[in-house]
JSON list of C-alpha atoms in Angstrom, two decimals:
[
{"chain": "A", "resi": 1, "resn": "UNK", "atom": "CA", "xyz": [0.00, 0.00, 0.00]},
{"chain": "A", "resi": 2, "resn": "UNK", "atom": "CA", "xyz": [2.95, 2.31, -0.51]},
{"chain": "A", "resi": 3, "resn": "UNK", "atom": "CA", "xyz": [2.09, 5.67, -2.03]},
{"chain": "A", "resi": 4, "resn": "UNK", "atom": "CA", "xyz": [-1.65, 5.04, -1.85]},
{"chain": "A", "resi": 5, "resn": "UNK", "atom": "CA", "xyz": [-2.48, 8.77, -2.01]},
{"chain": "A", "resi": 6, "resn": "UNK", "atom": "CA", "xyz": [-0.20, 9.25, -5.02]},
{"chain": "A", "resi": 7, "resn": "UNK", "atom": "CA", "xyz": [-1.73, 6.27, -6.81]},
{"chain": "A", "resi": 8, "resn": "UNK", "atom": "CA", "xyz": [-5.23, 7.54, -6.10]},
{"chain": "A", "resi": 9, "resn": "UNK", "atom": "CA", "xyz": [-4.33, 10.99, -7.44]},
{"chain": "A", "resi": 10, "resn": "UNK", "atom": "CA", "xyz": [-2.69, 9.47, -10.53]},
{"chain": "A", "resi": 11, "resn": "UNK", "atom": "CA", "xyz": [-5.83, 7.43, -11.26]},
{"chain": "A", "resi": 12, "resn": "UNK", "atom": "CA", "xyz": [-8.08, 10.44, -10.69]},
{"chain": "A", "resi": 13, "resn": "UNK", "atom": "CA", "xyz": [-5.91, 12.69, -12.88]},
{"chain": "A", "resi": 14, "resn": "UNK", "atom": "CA", "xyz": [-5.82, 10.15, -15.72]},
{"chain": "A", "resi": 15, "resn": "UNK", "atom": "CA", "xyz": [-9.59, 9.75, -15.64]},
{"chain": "A", "resi": 16, "resn": "UNK", "atom": "CA", "xyz": [-10.15, 13.53, -15.50]},
{"chain": "A", "resi": 17, "resn": "UNK", "atom": "CA", "xyz": [-7.78, 14.22, -18.39]},
{"chain": "A", "resi": 18, "resn": "UNK", "atom": "CA", "xyz": [-9.24, 11.45, -20.56]},
{"chain": "A", "resi": 19, "resn": "UNK", "atom": "CA", "xyz": [-12.78, 12.67, -19.90]},
{"chain": "A", "resi": 20, "resn": "UNK", "atom": "CA", "xyz": [-11.79, 16.28, -20.63]},
{"chain": "A", "resi": 21, "resn": "UNK", "atom": "CA", "xyz": [-10.15, 15.39, -23.93]},
{"chain": "A", "resi": 22, "resn": "UNK", "atom": "CA", "xyz": [-13.12, 13.28, -25.03]},
{"chain": "A", "resi": 23, "resn": "UNK", "atom": "CA", "xyz": [-15.64, 16.01, -24.20]},
{"chain": "A", "resi": 24, "resn": "UNK", "atom": "CA", "xyz": [-13.52, 18.63, -25.98]},
{"chain": "A", "resi": 25, "resn": "UNK", "atom": "CA", "xyz": [-13.18, 16.42, -29.02]},
{"chain": "A", "resi": 26, "resn": "UNK", "atom": "CA", "xyz": [-16.93, 15.79, -29.07]},
{"chain": "A", "resi": 27, "resn": "UNK", "atom": "CA", "xyz": [-17.84, 19.48, -28.73]},
{"chain": "A", "resi": 28, "resn": "UNK", "atom": "CA", "xyz": [-15.37, 20.62, -31.39]},
{"chain": "A", "resi": 29, "resn": "UNK", "atom": "CA", "xyz": [-16.35, 17.85, -33.84]},
{"chain": "A", "resi": 30, "resn": "UNK", "atom": "CA", "xyz": [-20.02, 18.72, -33.25]},
{"chain": "A", "resi": 31, "resn": "UNK", "atom": "CA", "xyz": [-19.28, 22.34, -34.17]},
{"chain": "A", "resi": 32, "resn": "UNK", "atom": "CA", "xyz": [-17.31, 21.39, -37.27]},
{"chain": "A", "resi": 33, "resn": "UNK", "atom": "CA", "xyz": [-19.94, 18.89, -38.46]},
{"chain": "A", "resi": 34, "resn": "UNK", "atom": "CA", "xyz": [-22.78, 21.38, -38.06]},
{"chain": "A", "resi": 35, "resn": "UNK", "atom": "CA", "xyz": [-20.63, 24.08, -39.68]},
{"chain": "A", "resi": 36, "resn": "UNK", "atom": "CA", "xyz": [-19.86, 21.98, -42.74]},
{"chain": "A", "resi": 37, "resn": "UNK", "atom": "CA", "xyz": [-23.20, 20.22, -43.20]},
{"chain": "A", "resi": 38, "resn": "UNK", "atom": "CA", "xyz": [-26.11, 22.33, -41.91]},
{"chain": "A", "resi": 39, "resn": "UNK", "atom": "CA", "xyz": [-25.24, 25.96, -41.33]},
{"chain": "A", "resi": 40, "resn": "UNK", "atom": "CA", "xyz": [-22.47, 28.24, -42.39]},
{"chain": "A", "resi": 41, "resn": "UNK", "atom": "CA", "xyz": [-20.65, 29.26, -39.20]},
{"chain": "A", "resi": 42, "resn": "UNK", "atom": "CA", "xyz": [-17.54, 31.42, -39.09]},
{"chain": "A", "resi": 43, "resn": "UNK", "atom": "CA", "xyz": [-14.37, 29.50, -38.39]},
{"chain": "A", "resi": 44, "resn": "UNK", "atom": "CA", "xyz": [-12.17, 32.39, -37.19]},
{"chain": "A", "resi": 45, "resn": "UNK", "atom": "CA", "xyz": [-14.16, 33.11, -33.98]},
{"chain": "A", "resi": 46, "resn": "UNK", "atom": "CA", "xyz": [-14.16, 29.39, -33.24]},
{"chain": "A", "resi": 47, "resn": "UNK", "atom": "CA", "xyz": [-10.38, 29.23, -33.49]},
{"chain": "A", "resi": 48, "resn": "UNK", "atom": "CA", "xyz": [-9.82, 32.42, -31.49]},
{"chain": "A", "resi": 49, "resn": "UNK", "atom": "CA", "xyz": [-12.23, 31.42, -28.70]},
{"chain": "A", "resi": 50, "resn": "UNK", "atom": "CA", "xyz": [-11.05, 27.82, -28.38]},
{"chain": "A", "resi": 51, "resn": "UNK", "atom": "CA", "xyz": [-7.32, 28.56, -28.35]},
{"chain": "A", "resi": 52, "resn": "UNK", "atom": "CA", "xyz": [-7.21, 29.49, -24.63]},
{"chain": "A", "resi": 53, "resn": "UNK", "atom": "CA", "xyz": [-9.13, 26.35, -23.68]},
{"chain": "A", "resi": 54, "resn": "UNK", "atom": "CA", "xyz": [-6.88, 24.18, -25.83]},
{"chain": "A", "resi": 55, "resn": "UNK", "atom": "CA", "xyz": [-3.83, 25.81, -24.28]},
{"chain": "A", "resi": 56, "resn": "UNK", "atom": "CA", "xyz": [-5.18, 25.12, -20.80]},
{"chain": "A", "resi": 57, "resn": "UNK", "atom": "CA", "xyz": [-5.88, 21.50, -21.74]},
{"chain": "A", "resi": 58, "resn": "UNK", "atom": "CA", "xyz": [-2.30, 21.11, -22.98]},
{"chain": "A", "resi": 59, "resn": "UNK", "atom": "CA", "xyz": [-1.04, 22.67, -19.75]},
{"chain": "A", "resi": 60, "resn": "UNK", "atom": "CA", "xyz": [-3.18, 20.29, -17.67]},
{"chain": "A", "resi": 61, "resn": "UNK", "atom": "CA", "xyz": [-1.85, 17.39, -19.73]},
{"chain": "A", "resi": 62, "resn": "UNK", "atom": "CA", "xyz": [1.73, 18.44, -18.99]},
{"chain": "A", "resi": 63, "resn": "UNK", "atom": "CA", "xyz": [1.31, 18.96, -15.25]},
{"chain": "A", "resi": 64, "resn": "UNK", "atom": "CA", "xyz": [-1.40, 16.43, -14.45]},
{"chain": "A", "resi": 65, "resn": "UNK", "atom": "CA", "xyz": [-0.68, 13.29, -16.45]},
{"chain": "A", "resi": 66, "resn": "UNK", "atom": "CA", "xyz": [1.01, 10.67, -14.26]},
{"chain": "A", "resi": 67, "resn": "UNK", "atom": "CA", "xyz": [4.23, 9.10, -15.47]},
{"chain": "A", "resi": 68, "resn": "UNK", "atom": "CA", "xyz": [5.29, 5.52, -14.93]},
{"chain": "A", "resi": 69, "resn": "UNK", "atom": "CA", "xyz": [8.58, 3.61, -15.14]},
{"chain": "A", "resi": 70, "resn": "UNK", "atom": "CA", "xyz": [9.20, -0.02, -15.89]},
{"chain": "A", "resi": 71, "resn": "UNK", "atom": "CA", "xyz": [10.27, -1.75, -12.72]},
{"chain": "A", "resi": 72, "resn": "UNK", "atom": "CA", "xyz": [10.95, -5.27, -11.62]},
{"chain": "A", "resi": 73, "resn": "UNK", "atom": "CA", "xyz": [7.29, -5.77, -10.68]},
{"chain": "A", "resi": 74, "resn": "UNK", "atom": "CA", "xyz": [5.79, -4.07, -13.72]},
{"chain": "A", "resi": 75, "resn": "UNK", "atom": "CA", "xyz": [4.85, -0.44, -14.13]},
{"chain": "A", "resi": 76, "resn": "UNK", "atom": "CA", "xyz": [5.69, 1.69, -11.12]},
{"chain": "A", "resi": 77, "resn": "UNK", "atom": "CA", "xyz": [4.40, 5.18, -10.49]},
{"chain": "A", "resi": 78, "resn": "UNK", "atom": "CA", "xyz": [7.18, 7.72, -10.92]},
{"chain": "A", "resi": 79, "resn": "UNK", "atom": "CA", "xyz": [5.16, 10.94, -10.66]},
{"chain": "A", "resi": 80, "resn": "UNK", "atom": "CA", "xyz": [1.44, 11.29, -9.88]},
{"chain": "A", "resi": 81, "resn": "UNK", "atom": "CA", "xyz": [1.09, 14.75, -11.42]},
{"chain": "A", "resi": 82, "resn": "UNK", "atom": "CA", "xyz": [-0.27, 17.93, -9.90]},
{"chain": "A", "resi": 83, "resn": "UNK", "atom": "CA", "xyz": [-3.70, 17.96, -8.31]},
{"chain": "A", "resi": 84, "resn": "UNK", "atom": "CA", "xyz": [-6.20, 18.97, -11.00]},
{"chain": "A", "resi": 85, "resn": "UNK", "atom": "CA", "xyz": [-8.89, 19.62, -8.38]},
{"chain": "A", "resi": 86, "resn": "UNK", "atom": "CA", "xyz": [-6.89, 22.29, -6.57]},
{"chain": "A", "resi": 87, "resn": "UNK", "atom": "CA", "xyz": [-8.47, 25.58, -5.60]},
{"chain": "A", "resi": 88, "resn": "UNK", "atom": "CA", "xyz": [-7.46, 28.93, -7.00]},
{"chain": "A", "resi": 89, "resn": "UNK", "atom": "CA", "xyz": [-5.92, 29.25, -10.44]},
{"chain": "A", "resi": 90, "resn": "UNK", "atom": "CA", "xyz": [-6.57, 25.62, -11.40]},
{"chain": "A", "resi": 91, "resn": "UNK", "atom": "CA", "xyz": [-10.24, 26.02, -10.55]},
{"chain": "A", "resi": 92, "resn": "UNK", "atom": "CA", "xyz": [-10.40, 29.20, -12.63]},
{"chain": "A", "resi": 93, "resn": "UNK", "atom": "CA", "xyz": [-8.80, 27.39, -15.59]},
{"chain": "A", "resi": 94, "resn": "UNK", "atom": "CA", "xyz": [-11.47, 24.67, -15.40]},
{"chain": "A", "resi": 95, "resn": "UNK", "atom": "CA", "xyz": [-14.10, 27.40, -15.50]},
{"chain": "A", "resi": 96, "resn": "UNK", "atom": "CA", "xyz": [-12.52, 28.76, -18.70]},
{"chain": "A", "resi": 97, "resn": "UNK", "atom": "CA", "xyz": [-12.66, 25.30, -20.29]},
{"chain": "A", "resi": 98, "resn": "UNK", "atom": "CA", "xyz": [-16.30, 24.77, -19.29]},
{"chain": "A", "resi": 99, "resn": "UNK", "atom": "CA", "xyz": [-17.29, 28.24, -20.49]},
{"chain": "A", "resi": 100, "resn": "UNK", "atom": "CA", "xyz": [-15.56, 27.63, -23.82]},
{"chain": "A", "resi": 101, "resn": "UNK", "atom": "CA", "xyz": [-17.47, 24.38, -24.29]},
{"chain": "A", "resi": 102, "resn": "UNK", "atom": "CA", "xyz": [-20.74, 26.14, -23.49]},
{"chain": "A", "resi": 103, "resn": "UNK", "atom": "CA", "xyz": [-20.06, 29.02, -25.87]},
{"chain": "A", "resi": 104, "resn": "UNK", "atom": "CA", "xyz": [-19.09, 26.59, -28.62]},
{"chain": "A", "resi": 105, "resn": "UNK", "atom": "CA", "xyz": [-22.34, 24.65, -28.22]},
{"chain": "A", "resi": 106, "resn": "UNK", "atom": "CA", "xyz": [-24.35, 27.91, -28.09]},
{"chain": "A", "resi": 107, "resn": "UNK", "atom": "CA", "xyz": [-22.63, 29.20, -31.23]},
{"chain": "A", "resi": 108, "resn": "UNK", "atom": "CA", "xyz": [-23.29, 25.89, -32.96]},
{"chain": "A", "resi": 109, "resn": "UNK", "atom": "CA", "xyz": [-26.98, 25.88, -32.13]},
{"chain": "A", "resi": 110, "resn": "UNK", "atom": "CA", "xyz": [-27.85, 29.60, -32.04]},
{"chain": "A", "resi": 111, "resn": "UNK", "atom": "CA", "xyz": [-25.51, 31.17, -34.57]},
{"chain": "A", "resi": 112, "resn": "UNK", "atom": "CA", "xyz": [-22.37, 33.25, -34.75]},
{"chain": "A", "resi": 113, "resn": "UNK", "atom": "CA", "xyz": [-23.71, 36.00, -32.50]},
{"chain": "A", "resi": 114, "resn": "UNK", "atom": "CA", "xyz": [-23.51, 33.56, -29.55]},
{"chain": "A", "resi": 115, "resn": "UNK", "atom": "CA", "xyz": [-19.72, 33.98, -29.48]},
{"chain": "A", "resi": 116, "resn": "UNK", "atom": "CA", "xyz": [-20.38, 37.25, -27.64]},
{"chain": "A", "resi": 117, "resn": "UNK", "atom": "CA", "xyz": [-21.27, 35.17, -24.56]},
{"chain": "A", "resi": 118, "resn": "UNK", "atom": "CA", "xyz": [-17.55, 34.60, -24.15]},
{"chain": "A", "resi": 119, "resn": "UNK", "atom": "CA", "xyz": [-17.17, 38.27, -23.13]},
{"chain": "A", "resi": 120, "resn": "UNK", "atom": "CA", "xyz": [-18.89, 37.47, -19.83]},
{"chain": "A", "resi": 121, "resn": "UNK", "atom": "CA", "xyz": [-15.57, 36.12, -18.50]},
{"chain": "A", "resi": 122, "resn": "UNK", "atom": "CA", "xyz": [-13.50, 39.31, -18.96]},
{"chain": "A", "resi": 123, "resn": "UNK", "atom": "CA", "xyz": [-16.48, 41.45, -17.92]},
{"chain": "A", "resi": 124, "resn": "UNK", "atom": "CA", "xyz": [-16.74, 39.49, -14.68]},
{"chain": "A", "resi": 125, "resn": "UNK", "atom": "CA", "xyz": [-12.99, 39.83, -14.14]},
{"chain": "A", "resi": 126, "resn": "UNK", "atom": "CA", "xyz": [-13.27, 43.62, -14.55]},
{"chain": "A", "resi": 127, "resn": "UNK", "atom": "CA", "xyz": [-16.18, 43.66, -12.10]},
{"chain": "A", "resi": 128, "resn": "UNK", "atom": "CA", "xyz": [-14.18, 41.68, -9.53]},
{"chain": "A", "resi": 129, "resn": "UNK", "atom": "CA", "xyz": [-11.14, 43.93, -9.97]},
{"chain": "A", "resi": 130, "resn": "UNK", "atom": "CA", "xyz": [-13.28, 47.05, -9.52]},
{"chain": "A", "resi": 131, "resn": "UNK", "atom": "CA", "xyz": [-15.02, 45.77, -6.39]},
{"chain": "A", "resi": 132, "resn": "UNK", "atom": "CA", "xyz": [-11.68, 44.66, -4.93]},
{"chain": "A", "resi": 133, "resn": "UNK", "atom": "CA", "xyz": [-10.17, 48.07, -5.66]},
{"chain": "A", "resi": 134, "resn": "UNK", "atom": "CA", "xyz": [-13.19, 49.84, -4.15]},
{"chain": "A", "resi": 135, "resn": "UNK", "atom": "CA", "xyz": [-13.00, 47.70, -1.02]},
{"chain": "A", "resi": 136, "resn": "UNK", "atom": "CA", "xyz": [-9.29, 48.35, -0.63]},
{"chain": "A", "resi": 137, "resn": "UNK", "atom": "CA", "xyz": [-9.75, 52.07, -1.12]},
{"chain": "A", "resi": 138, "resn": "UNK", "atom": "CA", "xyz": [-12.50, 52.10, 1.52]},
{"chain": "A", "resi": 139, "resn": "UNK", "atom": "CA", "xyz": [-10.34, 50.05, 3.88]},
{"chain": "A", "resi": 140, "resn": "UNK", "atom": "CA", "xyz": [-7.38, 52.40, 3.45]},
{"chain": "A", "resi": 141, "resn": "UNK", "atom": "CA", "xyz": [-9.54, 55.44, 4.15]},
{"chain": "A", "resi": 142, "resn": "UNK", "atom": "CA", "xyz": [-9.83, 54.26, 7.76]},
{"chain": "A", "resi": 143, "resn": "UNK", "atom": "CA", "xyz": [-6.06, 54.42, 8.12]},
{"chain": "A", "resi": 144, "resn": "UNK", "atom": "CA", "xyz": [-6.13, 58.19, 7.70]},
{"chain": "A", "resi": 145, "resn": "UNK", "atom": "CA", "xyz": [-8.25, 58.59, 10.85]},
{"chain": "A", "resi": 146, "resn": "UNK", "atom": "CA", "xyz": [-5.25, 58.24, 13.14]},
{"chain": "A", "resi": 147, "resn": "UNK", "atom": "CA", "xyz": [-3.27, 60.78, 11.14]},
{"chain": "A", "resi": 148, "resn": "UNK", "atom": "CA", "xyz": [-5.81, 63.54, 11.57]},
{"chain": "A", "resi": 149, "resn": "UNK", "atom": "CA", "xyz": [-7.97, 62.56, 8.62]},
{"chain": "A", "resi": 150, "resn": "UNK", "atom": "CA", "xyz": [-11.60, 61.59, 8.83]},
{"chain": "A", "resi": 151, "resn": "UNK", "atom": "CA", "xyz": [-12.16, 57.87, 9.01]},
{"chain": "A", "resi": 152, "resn": "UNK", "atom": "CA", "xyz": [-15.39, 56.04, 8.36]},
{"chain": "A", "resi": 153, "resn": "UNK", "atom": "CA", "xyz": [-15.33, 54.16, 11.66]},
{"chain": "A", "resi": 154, "resn": "UNK", "atom": "CA", "xyz": [-18.10, 54.95, 14.19]},
{"chain": "A", "resi": 155, "resn": "UNK", "atom": "CA", "xyz": [-16.17, 53.60, 17.16]},
{"chain": "A", "resi": 156, "resn": "UNK", "atom": "CA", "xyz": [-13.60, 55.68, 18.94]},
{"chain": "A", "resi": 157, "resn": "UNK", "atom": "CA", "xyz": [-10.02, 54.88, 17.91]},
{"chain": "A", "resi": 158, "resn": "UNK", "atom": "CA", "xyz": [-9.25, 53.33, 21.32]},
{"chain": "A", "resi": 159, "resn": "UNK", "atom": "CA", "xyz": [-12.20, 50.89, 21.14]},
{"chain": "A", "resi": 160, "resn": "UNK", "atom": "CA", "xyz": [-12.43, 47.75, 19.09]},
{"chain": "A", "resi": 161, "resn": "UNK", "atom": "CA", "xyz": [-15.61, 46.84, 17.24]},
{"chain": "A", "resi": 162, "resn": "UNK", "atom": "CA", "xyz": [-16.38, 44.24, 19.87]},
{"chain": "A", "resi": 163, "resn": "UNK", "atom": "CA", "xyz": [-16.05, 46.77, 22.67]},
{"chain": "A", "resi": 164, "resn": "UNK", "atom": "CA", "xyz": [-18.32, 49.21, 20.81]},
{"chain": "A", "resi": 165, "resn": "UNK", "atom": "CA", "xyz": [-21.00, 46.52, 20.40]},
{"chain": "A", "resi": 166, "resn": "UNK", "atom": "CA", "xyz": [-20.84, 45.58, 24.07]},
{"chain": "A", "resi": 167, "resn": "UNK", "atom": "CA", "xyz": [-21.14, 49.23, 25.08]},
{"chain": "A", "resi": 168, "resn": "UNK", "atom": "CA", "xyz": [-24.08, 49.70, 22.73]},
{"chain": "A", "resi": 169, "resn": "UNK", "atom": "CA", "xyz": [-25.92, 46.78, 24.36]},
{"chain": "A", "resi": 170, "resn": "UNK", "atom": "CA", "xyz": [-25.58, 48.32, 27.79]},
{"chain": "A", "resi": 171, "resn": "UNK", "atom": "CA", "xyz": [-22.16, 47.33, 28.94]},
{"chain": "A", "resi": 172, "resn": "UNK", "atom": "CA", "xyz": [-20.64, 44.14, 30.09]},
{"chain": "A", "resi": 173, "resn": "UNK", "atom": "CA", "xyz": [-22.78, 41.99, 32.35]},
{"chain": "A", "resi": 174, "resn": "UNK", "atom": "CA", "xyz": [-21.10, 39.79, 34.91]},
{"chain": "A", "resi": 175, "resn": "UNK", "atom": "CA", "xyz": [-22.93, 36.81, 36.34]},
{"chain": "A", "resi": 176, "resn": "UNK", "atom": "CA", "xyz": [-22.09, 35.72, 39.87]},
{"chain": "A", "resi": 177, "resn": "UNK", "atom": "CA", "xyz": [-22.75, 32.21, 41.07]}
]
């Protein structure tokens, strides 16, 4: 049972990568078949939109595919690959792949104007950046209160928020037994 966690991750990564490649292949072949047989769809937006997803898939293949070596007892796991279910950037990359698949299917079924759905991703990124910037700016405005500026805090500078809440409720109550 040596390296059980690594073997489990290697199996999970292999299954995830195989499934991802098959779904991508199916979605892209579906688009190309509909484009050539039923409707005339533009090929340039398809190529431009799917390039990031294909690049991410290649990246996942490089970092996530387990590698094996031939040993005395058969194939032995050499490297399990990175965790493809990690939070943060990896999770965001999966979202890009899923969104690309959705936009490709929408463009196949609804027409070339559906490629505009792909702009939701950068628009959401701009929204997140703006709200983060606004929150930071608001947070930094409280720092000026100690330097003679006007802060947005309602509590006095010597009180914490917890102390202000306790005082608002009528002070601290002590129970004697």
